[in-house]
Short mmCIF file of C-alpha atoms in Angstrom, two decimals:
data_model
loop_
_atom_site.label_atom_id
_atom_site.label_comp_id
_atom_site.label_asym_id
_atom_site.label_seq_id
_atom_site.Cartn_x
_atom_site.Cartn_y
_atom_site.Cartn_z
CA MET A 1 0.00 -0.15 0.26
CA ARG A 2 1.41 3.39 -0.88
CA PRO A 3 -1.04 5.96 0.37
CA GLU A 4 -0.38 9.37 -1.07
CA GLY A 5 -1.22 12.93 0.47
CA PRO A 6 -1.71 13.85 4.05
CA ASP A 7 -3.71 11.66 6.58
CA THR A 8 -6.56 14.19 6.29
CA ILE A 9 -7.49 12.92 3.14
CA GLY A 10 -10.84 13.93 3.18
CA GLY A 11 -10.70 17.58 4.33
CA ALA A 12 -8.03 19.94 3.32
CA ALA A 13 -6.27 17.27 0.82
CA GLY A 14 -6.77 17.46 -2.97
CA VAL A 15 -9.39 19.74 -4.67
CA ALA A 16 -12.34 20.88 -2.57
CA GLY A 17 -11.62 17.84 -0.11
CA LEU A 18 -11.51 15.17 -2.74
CA ALA A 19 -9.92 11.83 -2.34
CA VAL A 20 -9.96 8.33 -4.30
CA VAL A 21 -8.93 5.06 -3.04
CA ARG A 22 -7.76 3.32 -6.17
CA ASN A 23 -6.86 -0.36 -7.25
CA GLY A 24 -8.78 -2.17 -4.49
CA ARG A 25 -11.52 -4.79 -4.46
CA ILE A 26 -14.42 -2.99 -3.01
CA VAL A 27 -16.60 -5.96 -0.96
CA ASP A 28 -19.84 -4.09 0.45
CA PRO A 29 -22.60 -6.58 1.02
CA ALA A 30 -24.77 -3.56 2.09
CA SER A 31 -25.08 -2.78 -1.62
CA GLY A 32 -24.23 -6.29 -3.16
CA ARG A 33 -21.10 -4.77 -4.65
CA ASP A 34 -17.99 -6.98 -5.17
CA GLU A 35 -15.96 -5.41 -7.88
CA GLN A 36 -12.33 -3.89 -8.59
CA ASP A 37 -13.18 -0.32 -8.69
CA ASP A 38 -12.33 3.24 -7.59
CA LEU A 39 -14.05 4.65 -4.07
CA TRP A 40 -14.35 8.37 -4.11
CA MET A 41 -14.97 10.49 -1.16
CA ARG A 42 -15.40 14.13 -0.51
CA ASP A 43 -15.58 16.17 3.17
CA GLY A 44 -16.28 12.77 4.87
CA ARG A 45 -18.96 11.25 2.46
CA ILE A 46 -18.74 8.82 -0.20
CA ILE A 47 -19.53 10.15 -3.67
CA ASP A 48 -19.83 9.28 -7.32
CA ARG A 49 -16.70 9.47 -9.50
CA PRO A 50 -16.50 13.42 -10.46
CA ALA A 51 -15.86 14.52 -13.78
CA ASP A 52 -12.78 13.72 -15.16
CA ASP A 53 -11.23 17.41 -14.84
CA GLU A 54 -12.05 17.60 -11.36
CA ALA A 55 -10.83 14.17 -10.60
CA LYS A 56 -7.39 14.99 -11.58
CA GLY A 57 -6.92 16.90 -8.43
CA ALA A 58 -7.71 14.22 -5.76
CA ALA A 59 -5.69 12.66 -3.24
CA VAL A 60 -5.01 9.14 -3.90
CA ILE A 61 -4.72 6.18 -1.75
CA ASP A 62 -2.96 2.93 -3.76
CA ALA A 63 -5.23 -0.33 -2.35
CA ALA A 64 -3.61 -2.45 -4.93
CA GLY A 65 -3.87 -6.06 -3.54
CA LEU A 66 -6.20 -4.94 -0.75
CA LEU A 67 -9.82 -5.00 -0.10
CA VAL A 68 -11.67 -2.14 0.72
CA LEU A 69 -14.53 -3.08 2.86
CA PRO A 70 -17.34 -0.85 4.80
CA GLY A 71 -15.91 0.15 8.53
CA LEU A 72 -16.96 -2.32 11.06
CA VAL A 73 -19.47 -1.39 13.66
CA ASP A 74 -19.22 -3.21 17.06
CA LEU A 75 -22.44 -3.11 19.09
CA HIS A 76 -20.89 -4.20 22.29
CA ALA A 77 -17.83 -3.01 23.83
CA TYR A 78 -16.91 -2.00 27.39
CA LEU A 79 -14.75 1.23 27.01
CA CYS A 80 -14.78 1.76 30.93
CA GLU A 81 -15.18 5.57 30.77
CA PRO A 82 -15.99 7.40 33.09
CA GLY A 83 -14.72 5.62 36.35
CA PHE A 84 -12.58 2.53 35.26
CA GLU A 85 -10.07 4.66 33.07
CA TYR A 86 -6.98 2.28 34.16
CA ARG A 87 -8.42 -0.48 32.31
CA GLU A 88 -9.46 1.51 29.30
CA THR A 89 -10.73 5.15 27.86
CA LEU A 90 -12.91 6.24 25.33
CA GLU A 91 -9.58 7.56 23.50
CA SER A 92 -7.94 4.33 23.80
CA GLY A 93 -10.84 2.28 22.99
CA ALA A 94 -11.39 4.10 20.02
CA LEU A 95 -7.78 3.38 18.85
CA ALA A 96 -8.09 -0.24 19.46
CA ALA A 97 -11.18 -0.05 17.39
CA ALA A 98 -9.41 1.65 14.53
CA ALA A 99 -6.68 -0.72 14.63
CA GLY A 100 -9.28 -3.52 14.20
CA GLY A 101 -10.97 -1.83 11.27
CA VAL A 102 -13.68 -0.71 13.57
CA THR A 103 -14.97 2.77 12.74
CA ALA A 104 -17.91 2.79 15.15
CA VAL A 105 -18.37 1.23 18.79
CA ALA A 106 -21.38 1.16 20.92
CA CYS A 107 -20.21 1.41 24.51
CA MET A 108 -21.99 -0.21 27.38
CA PRO A 109 -23.09 1.46 30.47
CA ASP A 110 -21.36 -0.35 32.88
CA THR A 111 -19.38 2.54 34.39
CA ASP A 112 -19.26 4.80 37.51
CA PRO A 113 -21.61 6.78 37.32
CA VAL A 114 -23.76 4.40 35.25
CA ILE A 115 -24.82 5.92 32.05
CA ASP A 116 -28.37 6.04 33.09
CA ASP A 117 -29.42 9.59 32.33
CA ALA A 118 -29.37 12.29 29.60
CA PRO A 119 -26.27 14.38 30.91
CA THR A 120 -24.25 11.35 31.16
CA VAL A 121 -25.00 10.39 27.62
CA GLU A 122 -24.17 13.52 26.62
CA SER A 123 -20.61 13.83 28.37
CA VAL A 124 -19.73 10.47 26.86
CA ARG A 125 -20.45 11.79 23.30
CA GLU A 126 -18.61 15.11 23.85
CA ARG A 127 -15.59 13.56 25.17
CA ALA A 128 -15.64 10.86 22.34
CA ALA A 129 -16.04 13.72 19.65
CA GLY A 130 -12.95 13.37 17.47
CA ALA A 131 -11.77 10.01 18.69
CA ALA A 132 -10.28 7.64 16.30
CA ALA A 133 -13.55 5.82 15.99
CA LYS A 134 -17.04 6.98 16.22
CA ILE A 135 -18.50 5.93 19.73
CA HIS A 136 -22.39 5.42 20.30
CA PRO A 137 -23.54 5.56 24.30
CA ILE A 138 -25.65 2.58 25.22
CA ALA A 139 -27.76 3.70 28.27
CA ALA A 140 -28.94 1.56 31.19
CA VAL A 141 -32.74 -0.19 31.00
CA THR A 142 -32.91 0.51 34.77
CA ALA A 143 -31.49 3.31 37.27
CA GLY A 144 -27.82 2.50 38.36
CA ARG A 145 -28.49 -0.77 36.71
CA ARG A 146 -29.96 -2.16 39.70
CA GLY A 147 -33.02 -3.62 38.12
CA GLU A 148 -35.73 -1.38 39.99
CA ARG A 149 -36.55 1.50 38.25
CA LEU A 150 -36.75 2.10 34.63
CA THR A 151 -34.69 5.11 33.16
CA GLU A 152 -36.35 7.53 30.75
CA ALA A 153 -35.76 6.06 27.30
CA GLY A 154 -37.38 9.18 25.82
CA GLU A 155 -34.71 11.40 27.06
CA LEU A 156 -31.81 9.18 26.48
CA ALA A 157 -32.77 8.51 22.96
CA GLU A 158 -32.88 12.29 22.51
CA ALA A 159 -29.20 12.57 24.16
CA GLY A 160 -27.99 10.19 21.64
CA ALA A 161 -28.16 6.85 23.34
CA VAL A 162 -28.65 4.16 20.34
CA ALA A 163 -29.94 1.50 22.73
CA LEU A 164 -30.55 0.12 26.19
CA SER A 165 -29.02 -2.22 28.45
CA ASP A 166 -28.06 -3.30 31.67
CA ALA A 167 -24.82 -4.60 30.54
CA GLY A 168 -23.60 -8.04 32.29
CA ARG A 169 -26.83 -8.08 34.53
CA SER A 170 -30.14 -9.78 33.37
CA ILE A 171 -33.06 -8.10 34.29
CA ARG A 172 -34.39 -10.33 37.00
CA ASN A 173 -37.87 -8.79 37.59
CA PRO A 174 -39.86 -9.76 34.37
CA ALA A 175 -42.51 -7.10 35.04
CA ILE A 176 -39.74 -4.70 34.70
CA LEU A 177 -38.32 -5.94 31.73
CA ARG A 178 -42.06 -5.94 30.13
CA ARG A 179 -42.27 -2.62 30.69
CA ALA A 180 -39.06 -1.61 29.20
CA LEU A 181 -39.87 -3.67 26.02
CA GLU A 182 -42.98 -1.81 26.08
CA TYR A 183 -41.67 1.81 26.70
CA SER A 184 -38.65 1.36 24.59
CA ARG A 185 -41.16 0.91 21.62
CA MET A 186 -42.09 4.27 21.55
CA PHE A 187 -38.36 5.46 20.47
CA ASP A 188 -37.81 2.14 18.68
CA LEU A 189 -34.60 1.56 20.65
CA PRO A 190 -33.57 -2.12 21.06
CA ILE A 191 -33.07 -3.38 24.61
CA LEU A 192 -29.68 -5.64 24.64
CA VAL A 193 -29.85 -8.33 27.21
CA HIS A 194 -27.55 -10.40 29.34
CA CYS A 195 -29.04 -13.76 29.46
CA GLU A 196 -28.01 -15.21 32.86
CA ASP A 197 -29.86 -16.48 36.04
CA PRO A 198 -27.40 -15.58 38.84
CA ALA A 199 -28.88 -18.27 41.13
CA LEU A 200 -28.10 -20.91 38.71
CA SER A 201 -24.54 -19.54 37.68
CA ALA A 202 -23.56 -18.48 41.12
CA GLY A 203 -20.19 -19.07 42.42
CA GLY A 204 -19.21 -20.74 38.60
CA HIS A 205 -16.07 -20.05 37.01
CA MET A 206 -16.48 -21.66 33.60
CA HIS A 207 -18.75 -23.89 31.76
CA GLU A 208 -20.53 -26.33 33.84
CA GLY A 209 -19.29 -29.87 32.18
CA SER A 210 -16.71 -32.75 32.12
CA HIS A 211 -13.83 -30.39 31.73
CA ALA A 212 -14.82 -28.10 35.07
CA THR A 213 -14.97 -31.31 36.88
CA ARG A 214 -11.64 -32.61 35.96
CA LEU A 215 -10.15 -28.99 36.54
CA GLY A 216 -11.81 -28.85 40.01
CA LEU A 217 -13.71 -25.85 39.28
CA LYS A 218 -17.36 -25.11 40.03
CA GLY A 219 -19.32 -24.55 36.55
CA MET A 220 -21.82 -22.57 35.18
CA PRO A 221 -24.64 -24.29 33.48
CA SER A 222 -25.99 -23.39 30.11
CA ILE A 223 -29.59 -23.61 31.47
CA ALA A 224 -28.45 -20.36 33.62
CA GLU A 225 -28.31 -18.79 30.10
CA GLU A 226 -31.20 -20.48 28.45
CA THR A 227 -34.05 -20.13 30.87
CA VAL A 228 -33.51 -16.31 30.60
CA ALA A 229 -33.18 -16.40 26.96
CA ALA A 230 -36.57 -18.30 26.73
CA ARG A 231 -38.12 -15.71 29.15
CA ASP A 232 -36.98 -12.66 27.42
CA LEU A 233 -37.97 -13.94 24.13
CA MET A 234 -41.41 -14.50 25.46
CA LEU A 235 -41.55 -11.14 26.84
CA ALA A 236 -40.52 -9.64 23.72
CA GLU A 237 -43.23 -11.59 21.69
CA TRP A 238 -45.90 -10.61 24.32
CA THR A 239 -44.96 -6.62 24.13
CA GLY A 240 -43.90 -6.49 20.59
CA GLY A 241 -40.80 -4.76 21.53
CA ARG A 242 -37.34 -5.11 20.34
CA ILE A 243 -34.89 -7.41 22.08
CA HIS A 244 -31.40 -8.11 21.23
CA ILE A 245 -29.53 -11.40 22.71
CA THR A 246 -25.85 -10.49 23.24
CA HIS A 247 -23.31 -12.75 23.38
CA ALA A 248 -25.24 -15.75 22.82
CA SER A 249 -23.30 -18.95 23.95
CA THR A 250 -25.26 -21.96 23.74
CA ALA A 251 -26.75 -24.39 21.36
CA VAL A 252 -30.12 -24.07 23.07
CA THR A 253 -30.00 -20.14 23.07
CA VAL A 254 -29.58 -20.51 19.50
CA ASP A 255 -32.55 -22.85 18.62
CA LEU A 256 -34.80 -20.38 21.18
CA ILE A 257 -33.97 -17.38 18.76
CA ARG A 258 -34.31 -19.38 15.37
CA SER A 259 -37.81 -20.25 16.72
CA ALA A 260 -38.68 -16.98 17.89
CA LYS A 261 -37.75 -15.31 14.53
CA GLN A 262 -39.89 -17.80 12.98
CA ARG A 263 -42.85 -16.44 14.87
CA GLY A 264 -42.20 -13.27 13.95
CA VAL A 265 -40.82 -11.97 17.34
CA ARG A 266 -38.70 -8.73 16.74
CA VAL A 267 -35.34 -10.15 18.08
CA THR A 268 -31.93 -9.99 16.76
CA ALA A 269 -28.64 -11.60 18.45
CA ASP A 270 -24.84 -11.44 18.23
CA ALA A 271 -22.13 -13.84 19.32
CA SER A 272 -18.54 -12.96 20.34
CA PRO A 273 -15.64 -14.31 18.39
CA HIS A 274 -14.49 -16.21 21.59
CA HIS A 275 -17.34 -18.14 21.75
CA LEU A 276 -17.28 -18.95 17.81
CA VAL A 277 -14.00 -20.36 18.40
CA LEU A 278 -12.52 -21.33 21.79
CA THR A 279 -14.17 -24.09 23.93
CA ASP A 280 -14.08 -24.99 27.68
CA GLU A 281 -11.45 -27.56 26.81
CA SER A 282 -9.24 -24.32 26.37
CA LEU A 283 -9.26 -23.95 30.20
CA SER A 284 -6.90 -26.72 30.95
CA THR A 285 -4.05 -24.55 31.63
CA TYR A 286 -6.10 -22.29 34.04
CA ASP A 287 -5.37 -19.15 31.79
CA THR A 288 -7.03 -16.21 33.10
CA HIS A 289 -7.44 -14.56 30.06
CA LEU A 290 -9.83 -17.32 28.78
CA LYS A 291 -12.29 -16.57 31.61
CA THR A 292 -15.24 -14.87 30.26
CA ASN A 293 -18.84 -14.44 30.90
CA PRO A 294 -20.63 -16.53 29.78
CA PRO A 295 -18.17 -18.91 29.93
CA LEU A 296 -16.60 -20.57 26.77
CA ARG A 297 -18.76 -23.45 26.08
CA SER A 298 -18.71 -27.15 24.80
CA LYS A 299 -17.63 -28.01 21.20
CA ALA A 300 -21.47 -28.41 20.22
CA ASP A 301 -22.04 -25.30 21.42
CA VAL A 302 -19.48 -23.52 19.31
CA GLU A 303 -20.52 -25.59 16.23
CA ALA A 304 -24.17 -24.39 16.99
CA LEU A 305 -23.19 -20.85 17.04
CA ARG A 306 -21.48 -21.07 13.79
CA ALA A 307 -24.17 -22.57 11.77
CA GLY A 308 -26.63 -20.07 13.66
CA LEU A 309 -24.33 -17.44 12.22
CA ALA A 310 -24.04 -18.81 8.74
CA ASP A 311 -28.01 -19.20 8.57
CA GLY A 312 -28.66 -15.65 9.94
CA THR A 313 -30.12 -16.95 13.12
CA ILE A 314 -27.32 -15.05 14.84
CA ASP A 315 -27.36 -11.75 13.08
CA ALA A 316 -23.73 -10.11 14.03
CA VAL A 317 -20.55 -10.74 15.60
CA ALA A 318 -19.71 -8.30 18.61
CA SER A 319 -16.14 -8.04 20.10
CA ASP A 320 -17.67 -8.07 23.89
CA HIS A 321 -14.44 -6.23 24.59
CA THR A 322 -13.81 -6.20 28.49
CA PRO A 323 -10.69 -4.64 29.34
CA ARG A 324 -9.09 -5.78 32.49
CA SER A 325 -6.06 -4.81 34.51
CA VAL A 326 -3.01 -6.69 34.70
CA ASP A 327 -3.69 -7.15 38.73
CA GLU A 328 -7.31 -8.37 37.80
CA LYS A 329 -6.03 -11.09 35.74
CA ASN A 330 -2.79 -12.05 37.14
CA THR A 331 -4.14 -14.04 40.00
CA GLU A 332 -5.66 -17.49 40.80
CA PHE A 333 -8.60 -18.47 38.43
CA GLN A 334 -11.26 -18.33 40.96
CA GLU A 335 -10.34 -14.68 41.89
CA ALA A 336 -9.69 -13.63 38.40
CA LEU A 337 -12.47 -11.19 36.99
CA PRO A 338 -14.08 -12.52 33.53
CA GLY A 339 -13.54 -10.59 30.24
CA ALA A 340 -11.49 -10.62 27.46
CA THR A 341 -10.10 -7.96 24.81
CA GLY A 342 -11.60 -8.07 21.26
CA LEU A 343 -11.70 -5.12 19.29
CA GLU A 344 -8.22 -5.18 17.80
CA THR A 345 -8.50 -9.16 17.04
CA MET A 346 -12.33 -9.56 16.12
CA LEU A 347 -12.06 -8.86 12.29
CA ALA A 348 -8.84 -11.36 12.08
CA VAL A 349 -10.16 -14.10 14.40
CA VAL A 350 -13.38 -14.48 12.31
CA TYR A 351 -11.65 -14.17 9.24
CA THR A 352 -8.72 -16.99 10.15
CA GLU A 353 -11.38 -19.20 11.76
CA LEU A 354 -14.48 -19.08 9.90
CA VAL A 355 -13.87 -17.54 6.62
CA ARG A 356 -10.71 -18.92 5.48
CA PRO A 357 -11.96 -22.49 6.33
CA GLY A 358 -15.19 -21.76 4.04
CA LEU A 359 -17.35 -21.78 6.84
CA LEU A 360 -18.60 -18.50 6.21
CA THR A 361 -18.29 -16.22 3.02
CA LEU A 362 -16.37 -13.24 2.99
CA GLY A 363 -19.55 -11.34 2.36
CA ASP A 364 -21.67 -13.02 5.24
CA ALA A 365 -18.49 -11.99 7.50
CA VAL A 366 -18.48 -8.53 6.36
CA LYS A 367 -22.42 -8.06 6.85
CA ALA A 368 -22.33 -9.88 10.27
CA LEU A 369 -19.54 -7.14 11.47
CA SER A 370 -20.56 -4.02 9.68
CA SER A 371 -24.29 -3.39 7.92
CA SER A 372 -25.88 -5.84 10.51
CA PRO A 373 -25.00 -4.26 13.66
CA ALA A 374 -25.36 -0.58 12.29
CA GLY A 375 -29.45 -1.78 11.28
CA ILE A 376 -29.85 -3.18 14.89
CA LEU A 377 -28.37 0.49 16.27
CA GLY A 378 -29.95 2.54 13.87
CA VAL A 379 -26.83 4.08 12.94
CA GLU A 380 -24.93 5.24 9.89
CA GLY A 381 -22.24 3.18 8.49
CA GLY A 382 -21.75 -0.26 7.55
CA GLY A 383 -21.83 0.26 3.75
CA LEU A 384 -19.93 2.20 1.46
CA ALA A 385 -23.05 3.49 -0.95
CA SER A 386 -22.91 6.92 -2.45
CA GLY A 387 -23.98 9.48 0.23
CA GLY A 388 -23.05 7.48 3.27
CA PRO A 389 -20.26 8.28 5.40
CA ALA A 390 -16.67 7.46 4.51
CA ASP A 391 -16.15 5.00 7.11
CA LEU A 392 -13.75 2.04 5.71
CA PHE A 393 -10.84 0.15 5.99
CA LEU A 394 -8.07 -1.56 3.65
CA PHE A 395 -7.67 -4.91 4.27
CA ASP A 396 -4.73 -7.27 3.33
CA PRO A 397 -6.19 -10.87 2.94
CA ASP A 398 -2.67 -12.36 2.70
CA GLY A 399 -1.09 -10.69 5.64
CA THR A 400 -0.42 -12.73 8.94
CA TRP A 401 0.50 -11.64 12.26
CA THR A 402 0.91 -12.90 15.85
CA VAL A 403 -1.41 -11.71 18.51
CA ASP A 404 0.80 -9.63 21.02
CA PRO A 405 -1.12 -7.56 23.52
CA ALA A 406 2.18 -5.35 24.11
CA SER A 407 1.54 -3.86 20.74
CA PHE A 408 -2.36 -3.47 21.23
CA ARG A 409 -3.90 0.39 21.13
CA SER A 410 -5.99 -0.75 24.13
CA LYS A 411 -4.82 -0.10 27.55
CA SER A 412 -5.41 -3.59 28.57
CA ALA A 413 -3.76 -6.80 27.31
CA ASN A 414 -6.04 -9.51 28.37
CA SER A 415 -6.72 -10.99 24.85
CA PRO A 416 -7.78 -14.89 24.96
CA PHE A 417 -5.99 -14.85 21.39
CA THR A 418 -2.46 -13.83 22.63
CA GLY A 419 0.44 -15.85 20.68
CA ARG A 420 -1.98 -16.87 18.03
CA THR A 421 -1.11 -16.37 14.51
CA LEU A 422 -3.77 -14.93 12.50
CA GLU A 423 -4.46 -14.20 8.86
CA GLY A 424 -5.55 -10.71 7.62
CA CYS A 425 -4.36 -7.49 8.48
CA VAL A 426 -6.06 -4.25 8.61
CA ALA A 427 -3.77 -1.90 6.64
CA MET A 428 -5.69 1.26 7.22
CA THR A 429 -8.96 2.87 8.95
CA ILE A 430 -10.69 5.79 7.39
CA VAL A 431 -13.45 7.38 9.58
CA ASP A 432 -15.31 10.17 8.25
CA GLY A 433 -12.56 10.56 5.43
CA ARG A 434 -9.97 11.01 7.70
CA VAL A 435 -7.15 8.26 8.65
CA SER A 436 -7.48 7.00 11.77
CA TYR A 437 -5.22 4.11 11.74
CA ARG A 438 -2.39 3.35 9.45
CA ARG A 439 -0.37 0.02 10.21
CA GLY A 440 2.89 0.34 11.13
CA ALA A 441 2.58 3.84 12.38
CA PRO A 442 3.62 4.00 16.27
CA GLU A 443 0.03 5.27 17.06
CA SER A 444 -2.86 6.96 15.17
CA PRO A 445 -2.49 10.56 13.85
#
């Protein structure tokens, strides 16, 4: 890749901010486009090819040998600000996102204070302005994520919240979730639910099964997720509200979602890369970086998630990016906090483990990582059609790299894929026509 011109390719460069990505293969599932062609931008938007005399003055990025893909949209990430900046900040999270080809991130409300009112939503948006990736706040369903009193969905939507969620807590009171689903219909806000019955999973550290028994660790049974998923889907069906099951992890959950969709329930779902690739057998070394919630499940569950993603039951892939400090992971397995980083590895893991072996087409993978999550959240992006935002990245399908958290843009290093060689490299990420990541640069401009 030989980029020419300044990093601000969509601003001061060229004639009236005109820029072009040349010689790349454009793959845009949202418009059905898969062809070798040029992609034109002006002032942060994608445009049709200009007249020849004007085109001569454009700034040029040479994408020979690269794929030109719509920027990824991650609908589930913990960016930890405000309150837990030692793990991640909006700035570092956005830098990590850009390094992974992610141009927009929906950040969860598990912060201190909780993102549960309009001023906090507005504050997050203001602090994130100009970051290396766009950041869309998700607000809490209930005040303080305590599951007792609904937040003001209308005010939150007006302030810029793109969805509601109590993050890593399920809403234990079904009456509260029912009212939330009914109320959120007025604003067409999806409710992202974490499906877990804490009474069933209490004290667990990994998936309940033969491997947990062998390792001497208390397990978290799959039924803890599935009973809550079944209840939440029934409430969504009853109310007509929009529900999104995030980080689905079991075969039964996939079947429940598939059945609900067939009945016309307004449900969408995502799976995380580590749940699509790793199993509970991976925990044989007691590596705390593999401790997540939901936990890594069985091989049969992984196969069901992959099949659900391939047939559209699972709509999207989300990073479930959960940064933890060294002290929070460098301890006994039972004491370590669950969670794994994922923004910088999400695409490469999917490409290496699902696309390369032929389990998922490139187009379906890009759709699950871009246009589908953008549609769920109702945000711009996820496509390369003329008139849309110039949010895209250049991808080298033949490049390989070894996951080394020391090189991460994220402040945390708790990757479950450390040391793994992955295929496919992000060469450049462009957000609103500006280069926010360039491979090989020490940091984003």
